[in-house]
Coordinates of C-alpha atoms in Angstrom, one line a residue:
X1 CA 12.1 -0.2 -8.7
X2 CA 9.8 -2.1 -6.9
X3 CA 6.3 -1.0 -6.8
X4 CA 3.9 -1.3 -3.8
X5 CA 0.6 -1.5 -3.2
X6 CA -1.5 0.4 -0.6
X7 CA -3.9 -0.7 2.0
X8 CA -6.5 1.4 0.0
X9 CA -5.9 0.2 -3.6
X10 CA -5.4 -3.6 -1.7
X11 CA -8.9 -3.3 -0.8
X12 CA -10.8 -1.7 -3.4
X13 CA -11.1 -4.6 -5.6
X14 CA -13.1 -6.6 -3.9
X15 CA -15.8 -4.0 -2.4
X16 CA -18.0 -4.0 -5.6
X17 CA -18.3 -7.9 -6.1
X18 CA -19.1 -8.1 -2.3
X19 CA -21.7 -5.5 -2.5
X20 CA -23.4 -7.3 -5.2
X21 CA -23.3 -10.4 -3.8
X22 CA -24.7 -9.4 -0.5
X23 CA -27.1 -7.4 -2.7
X24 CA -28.7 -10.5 -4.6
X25 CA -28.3 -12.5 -1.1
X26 CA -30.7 -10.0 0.5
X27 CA -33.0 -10.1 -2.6
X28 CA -32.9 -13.9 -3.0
X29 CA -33.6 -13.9 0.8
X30 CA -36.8 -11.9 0.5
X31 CA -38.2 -13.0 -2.4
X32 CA -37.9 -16.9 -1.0
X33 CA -40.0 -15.6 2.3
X34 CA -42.5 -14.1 0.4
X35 CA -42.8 -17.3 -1.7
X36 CA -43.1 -19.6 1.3
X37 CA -45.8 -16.9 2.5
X38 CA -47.9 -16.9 -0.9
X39 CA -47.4 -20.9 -1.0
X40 CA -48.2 -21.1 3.0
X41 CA -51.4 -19.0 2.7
X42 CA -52.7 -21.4 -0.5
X43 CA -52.6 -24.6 2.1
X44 CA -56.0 -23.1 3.8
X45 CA -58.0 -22.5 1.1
X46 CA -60.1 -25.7 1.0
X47 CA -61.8 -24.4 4.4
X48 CA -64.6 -22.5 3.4
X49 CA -67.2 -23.5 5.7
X50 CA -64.8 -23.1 8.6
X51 CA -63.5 -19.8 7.7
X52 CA -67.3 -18.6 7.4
X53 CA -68.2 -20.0 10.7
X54 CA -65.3 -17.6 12.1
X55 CA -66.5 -14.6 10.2
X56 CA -69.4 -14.8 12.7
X57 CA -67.4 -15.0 15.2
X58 CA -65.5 -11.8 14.5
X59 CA -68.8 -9.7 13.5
X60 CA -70.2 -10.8 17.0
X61 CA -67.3 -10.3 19.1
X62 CA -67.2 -6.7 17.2
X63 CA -70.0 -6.0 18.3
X64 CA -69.8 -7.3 21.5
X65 CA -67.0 -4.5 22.1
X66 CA -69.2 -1.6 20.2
X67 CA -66.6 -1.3 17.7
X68 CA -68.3 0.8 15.0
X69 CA -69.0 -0.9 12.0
X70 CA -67.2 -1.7 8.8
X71 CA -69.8 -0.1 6.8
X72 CA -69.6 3.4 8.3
X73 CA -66.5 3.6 6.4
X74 CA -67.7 2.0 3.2
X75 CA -70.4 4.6 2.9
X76 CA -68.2 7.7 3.2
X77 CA -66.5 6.0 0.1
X78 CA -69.4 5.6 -1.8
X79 CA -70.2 9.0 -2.4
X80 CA -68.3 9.4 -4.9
X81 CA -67.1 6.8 -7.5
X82 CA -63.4 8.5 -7.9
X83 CA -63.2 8.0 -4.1
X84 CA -64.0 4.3 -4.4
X85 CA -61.7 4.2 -7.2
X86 CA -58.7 5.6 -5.4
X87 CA -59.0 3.2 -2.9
X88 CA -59.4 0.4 -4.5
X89 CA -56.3 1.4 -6.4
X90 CA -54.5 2.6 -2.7
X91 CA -55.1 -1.4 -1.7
X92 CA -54.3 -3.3 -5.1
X93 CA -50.8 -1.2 -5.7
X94 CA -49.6 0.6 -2.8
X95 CA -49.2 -2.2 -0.6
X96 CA -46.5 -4.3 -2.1
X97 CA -44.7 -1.7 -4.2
X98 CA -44.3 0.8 -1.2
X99 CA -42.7 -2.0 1.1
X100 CA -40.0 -2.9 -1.3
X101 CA -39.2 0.8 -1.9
X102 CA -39.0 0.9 1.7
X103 CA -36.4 -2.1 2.1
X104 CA -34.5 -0.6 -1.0
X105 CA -34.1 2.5 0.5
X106 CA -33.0 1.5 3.9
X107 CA -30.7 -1.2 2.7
X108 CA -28.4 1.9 0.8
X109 CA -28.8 4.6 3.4
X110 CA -29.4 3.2 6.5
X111 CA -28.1 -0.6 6.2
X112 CA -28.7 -1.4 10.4
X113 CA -32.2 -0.4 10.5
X114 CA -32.6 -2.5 7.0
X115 CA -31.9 -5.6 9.0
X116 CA -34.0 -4.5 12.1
X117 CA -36.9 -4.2 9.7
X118 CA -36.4 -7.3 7.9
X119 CA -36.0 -9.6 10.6
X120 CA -39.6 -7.5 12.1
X121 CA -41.1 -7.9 9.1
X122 CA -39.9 -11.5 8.9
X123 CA -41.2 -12.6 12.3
X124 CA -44.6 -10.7 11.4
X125 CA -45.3 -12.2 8.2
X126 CA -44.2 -15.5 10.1
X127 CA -46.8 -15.5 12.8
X128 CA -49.4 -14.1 10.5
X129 CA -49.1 -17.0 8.3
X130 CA -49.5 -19.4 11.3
X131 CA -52.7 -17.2 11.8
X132 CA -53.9 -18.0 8.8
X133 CA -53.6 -21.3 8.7
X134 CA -55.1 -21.8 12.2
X135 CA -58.4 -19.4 11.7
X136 CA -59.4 -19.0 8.4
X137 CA -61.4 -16.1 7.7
X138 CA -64.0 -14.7 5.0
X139 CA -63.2 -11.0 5.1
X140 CA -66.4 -9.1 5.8
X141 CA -67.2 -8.5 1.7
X142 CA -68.9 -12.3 1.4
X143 CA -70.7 -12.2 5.4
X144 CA -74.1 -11.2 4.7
X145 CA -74.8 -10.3 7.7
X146 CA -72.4 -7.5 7.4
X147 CA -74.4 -5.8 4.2
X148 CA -71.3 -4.7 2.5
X149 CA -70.2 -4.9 -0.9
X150 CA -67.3 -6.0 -3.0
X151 CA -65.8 -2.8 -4.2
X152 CA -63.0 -4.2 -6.3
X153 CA -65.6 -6.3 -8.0
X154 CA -68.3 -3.4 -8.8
X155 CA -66.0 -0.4 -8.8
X156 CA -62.6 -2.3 -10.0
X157 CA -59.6 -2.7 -9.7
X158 CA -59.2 -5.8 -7.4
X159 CA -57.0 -8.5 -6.9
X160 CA -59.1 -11.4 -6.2
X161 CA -60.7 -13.7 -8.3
X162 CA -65.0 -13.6 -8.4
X163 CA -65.2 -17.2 -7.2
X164 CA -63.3 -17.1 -3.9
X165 CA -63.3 -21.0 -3.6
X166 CA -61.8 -21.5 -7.1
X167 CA -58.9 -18.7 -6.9
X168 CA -55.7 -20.1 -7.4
X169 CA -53.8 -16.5 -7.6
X170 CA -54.6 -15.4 -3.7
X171 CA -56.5 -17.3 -0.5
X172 CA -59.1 -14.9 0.1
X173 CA -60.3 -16.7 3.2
X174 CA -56.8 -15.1 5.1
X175 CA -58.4 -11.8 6.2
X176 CA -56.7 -12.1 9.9
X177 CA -54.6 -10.6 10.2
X178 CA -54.2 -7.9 7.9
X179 CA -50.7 -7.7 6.8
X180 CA -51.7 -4.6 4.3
X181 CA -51.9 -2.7 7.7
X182 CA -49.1 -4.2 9.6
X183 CA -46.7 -3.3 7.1
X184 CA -47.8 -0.1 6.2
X185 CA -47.5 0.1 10.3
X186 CA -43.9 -1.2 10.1
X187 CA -43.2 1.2 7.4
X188 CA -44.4 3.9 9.4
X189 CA -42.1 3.1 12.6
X190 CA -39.0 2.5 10.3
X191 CA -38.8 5.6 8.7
X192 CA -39.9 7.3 11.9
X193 CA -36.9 5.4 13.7
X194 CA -34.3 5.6 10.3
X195 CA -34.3 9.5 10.1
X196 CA -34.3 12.6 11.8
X197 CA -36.8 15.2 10.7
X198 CA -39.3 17.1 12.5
X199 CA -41.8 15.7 10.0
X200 CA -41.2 11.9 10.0
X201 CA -44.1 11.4 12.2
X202 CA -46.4 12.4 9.0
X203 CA -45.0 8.9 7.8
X204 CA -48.4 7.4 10.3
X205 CA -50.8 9.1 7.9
X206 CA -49.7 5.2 5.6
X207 CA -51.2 3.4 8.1
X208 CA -54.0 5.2 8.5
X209 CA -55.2 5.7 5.0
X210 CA -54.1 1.6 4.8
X211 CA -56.7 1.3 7.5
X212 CA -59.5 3.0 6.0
X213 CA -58.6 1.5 2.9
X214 CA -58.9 -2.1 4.1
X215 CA -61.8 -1.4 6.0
X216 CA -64.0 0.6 3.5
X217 CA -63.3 -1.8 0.9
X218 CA -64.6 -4.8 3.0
X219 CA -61.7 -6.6 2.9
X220 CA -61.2 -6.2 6.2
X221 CA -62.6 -6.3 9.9
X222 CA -60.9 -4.0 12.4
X223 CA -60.2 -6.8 14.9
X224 CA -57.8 -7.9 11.9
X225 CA -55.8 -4.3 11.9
X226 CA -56.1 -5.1 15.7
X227 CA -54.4 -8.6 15.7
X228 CA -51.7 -7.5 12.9
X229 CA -50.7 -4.5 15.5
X230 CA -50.3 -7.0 18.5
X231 CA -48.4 -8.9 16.1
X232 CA -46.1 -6.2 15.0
X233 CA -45.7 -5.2 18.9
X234 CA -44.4 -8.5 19.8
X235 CA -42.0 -8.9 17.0
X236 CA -40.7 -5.4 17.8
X237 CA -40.2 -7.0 21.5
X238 CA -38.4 -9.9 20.0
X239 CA -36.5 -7.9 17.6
X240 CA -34.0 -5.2 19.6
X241 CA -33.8 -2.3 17.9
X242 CA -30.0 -1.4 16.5
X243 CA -28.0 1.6 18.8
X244 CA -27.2 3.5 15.5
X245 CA -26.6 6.4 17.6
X246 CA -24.5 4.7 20.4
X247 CA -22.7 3.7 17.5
X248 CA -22.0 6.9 15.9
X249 CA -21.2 8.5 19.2
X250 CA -18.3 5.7 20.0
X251 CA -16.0 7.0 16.7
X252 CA -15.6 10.3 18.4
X253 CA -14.4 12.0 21.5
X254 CA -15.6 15.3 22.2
X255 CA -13.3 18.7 22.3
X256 CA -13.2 21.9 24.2
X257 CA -16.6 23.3 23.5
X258 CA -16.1 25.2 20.2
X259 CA -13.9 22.9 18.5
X260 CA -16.4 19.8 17.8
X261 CA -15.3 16.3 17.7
X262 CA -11.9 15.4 18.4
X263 CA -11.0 12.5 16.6
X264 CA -9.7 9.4 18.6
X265 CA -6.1 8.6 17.0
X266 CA -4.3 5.0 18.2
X267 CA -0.8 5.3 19.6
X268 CA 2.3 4.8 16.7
X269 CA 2.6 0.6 16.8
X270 CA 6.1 -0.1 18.8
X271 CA 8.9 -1.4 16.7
X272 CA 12.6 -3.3 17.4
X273 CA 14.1 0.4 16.1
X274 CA 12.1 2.1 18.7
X275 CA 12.8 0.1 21.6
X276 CA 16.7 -0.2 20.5
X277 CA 16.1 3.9 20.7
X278 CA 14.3 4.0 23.9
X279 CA 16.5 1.9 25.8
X280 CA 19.5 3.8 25.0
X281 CA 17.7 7.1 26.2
X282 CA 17.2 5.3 29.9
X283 CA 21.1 4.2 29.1
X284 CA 22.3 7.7 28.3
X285 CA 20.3 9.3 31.3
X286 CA 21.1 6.6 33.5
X287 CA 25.0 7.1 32.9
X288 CA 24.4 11.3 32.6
X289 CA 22.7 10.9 36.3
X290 CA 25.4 8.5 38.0
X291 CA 28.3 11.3 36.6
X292 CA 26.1 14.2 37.9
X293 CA 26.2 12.1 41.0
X294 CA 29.3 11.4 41.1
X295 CA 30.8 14.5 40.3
X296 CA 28.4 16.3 43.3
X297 CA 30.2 13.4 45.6
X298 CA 33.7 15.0 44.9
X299 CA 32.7 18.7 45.6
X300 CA 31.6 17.8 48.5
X301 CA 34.6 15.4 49.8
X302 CA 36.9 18.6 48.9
X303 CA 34.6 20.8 50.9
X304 CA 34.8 18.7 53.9
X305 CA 38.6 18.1 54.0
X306 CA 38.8 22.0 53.2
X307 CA 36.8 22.1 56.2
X308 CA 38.8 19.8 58.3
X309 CA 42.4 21.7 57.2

């Protein structure tokens, strides 16, 4: 007896080791960005004086557009040292952490939108490192004339070193523009675009509490949550969003109303046996129609010469 294997069990076998594969591809891919990033940003740091003279810069043009000021924020967070705390804590861990969960999760349940938002986030982190190594900036925690304080280093915890010029762990002079807010913005839109439920527009309250977060803590000006949103917009224009829906709507043909979704079957492939088969059909008819034919032709001879006698 000879045993055969079926298209299903044929293709089994290799699913899992492809899965994992594309798997460590996608995490190799993304961890090597976010190096070239870290590295990227450490190439400005030598630029203090520079990236002081632009702090200016940014405070005045602030205030040249009455934006309100950083430390409106900051003092609502003062008020209470758990506040200050929490905040501290929402910009040292959230960031980071909550965008990988993010990519995880739309890599295993919603795998098209998990390349939309990489190749967004991609193109984002991209121009913002080309930001940052153009204009240098002091975030408005070390510009006096801003009168703020360093939260993470009076109310802990932070992620930057005390000496700014001597930190070899992060460039502190890279405050524009603020990727803590474009991603948390990004995270926002891809859930909001990735799923279906009335509430998915509560996902905006991330960016928002990012915002205040950046801002209270004075590690941020608002022009840099301004420039990171531009940012974001034009690598949402570059990107084009995947047709999950057209998609979905393609592997089905609706039914009488009632009956949902009629499933769109292929016609049964046409084989030598079939064609042998159909061709003597057309013979058999062919012959069945010249005797019906001919037979009709001899009635109606007899009838005539009937006729005729």
């Amino acid at each position: 007896m000879t045993s055969h294997t079926t298209p299903a069990e044929a293709g089994a076998g290799p699913r899992p080791s492809g899965g994992r594969r594309r798997l460590i591809r996608e995490l190799l891919l993304v961890a090597g960005l976010f190096a070239v990033y870290k590295c990227g940003r450490m190439l400005s740091t030598g630029r203090t004086d520079e990236a002081f003279r632009n702090a200016a810069r940014v405070w005045d043009a602030e205030r040249t557009l009455h934006l309100p000021g950083e430390g409106l924020v900051q003092s609502l967070l003062l008020h209470s040292d758990a506040l200050v705390h929490t905040a501290n804590t929402y910009y040292a861990a959230v960031h980071f952490p909550a965008t990988v969960v993010f990519l995880v999760w739309l890599y295993v349940r919603r795998p098209a939108h998990y390349l939309w938002t990489r190749r967004v986030l991609a193109v984002l982190t991209g121009a913002a490192l080309v930001l940052h190594l153009a204009f240098p900036l002091a975030p408005p925690r070390m510009l006096g004339a801003a009168h703020l304080i360093d939260t993470g280093q009076v109310y802990g915890p932070t992620v930057y070193g005390a000496a700014p010029a001597t930190d070899t762990v992060a460039n502190q002079f890279a405050a524009m523009p603020s990727l803590h807010f474009g991603w948390a913005l990004m995270l926002a839109l891809g859930m909001i675009a990735a799923t279906s439920s009335r509430w998915r527009f509560l996902w905006l309250l991330h960016p928002l509490a990012t915002l205040l977060v950046v801002v209270g803590t004075a590690n941020h000006y608002w022009l840099d949550a301004v420039v990171a949103t531009l940012l974001l917009g034009a690598a949402l224009l570059l990107v084009p969003r995947p047709a999950v829906r057209a998609l979905l709507a393609a592997r089905s043909v609706p039914g009488p109303r009632g009956t949902g979704p009629v499933p769109v079957t292929a016609p049964p492939p046409v084989t030598a046996r079939t064609a042998v088969t159909a061709r003597t059909a057309v013979s058999a008819g062919t012959a069945a129609t010249a005797v019906s034919a001919g037979t009709a032709t001899t009635a109606g001879t007899a009838e005539v010469v009937g006729a005729v006698r």
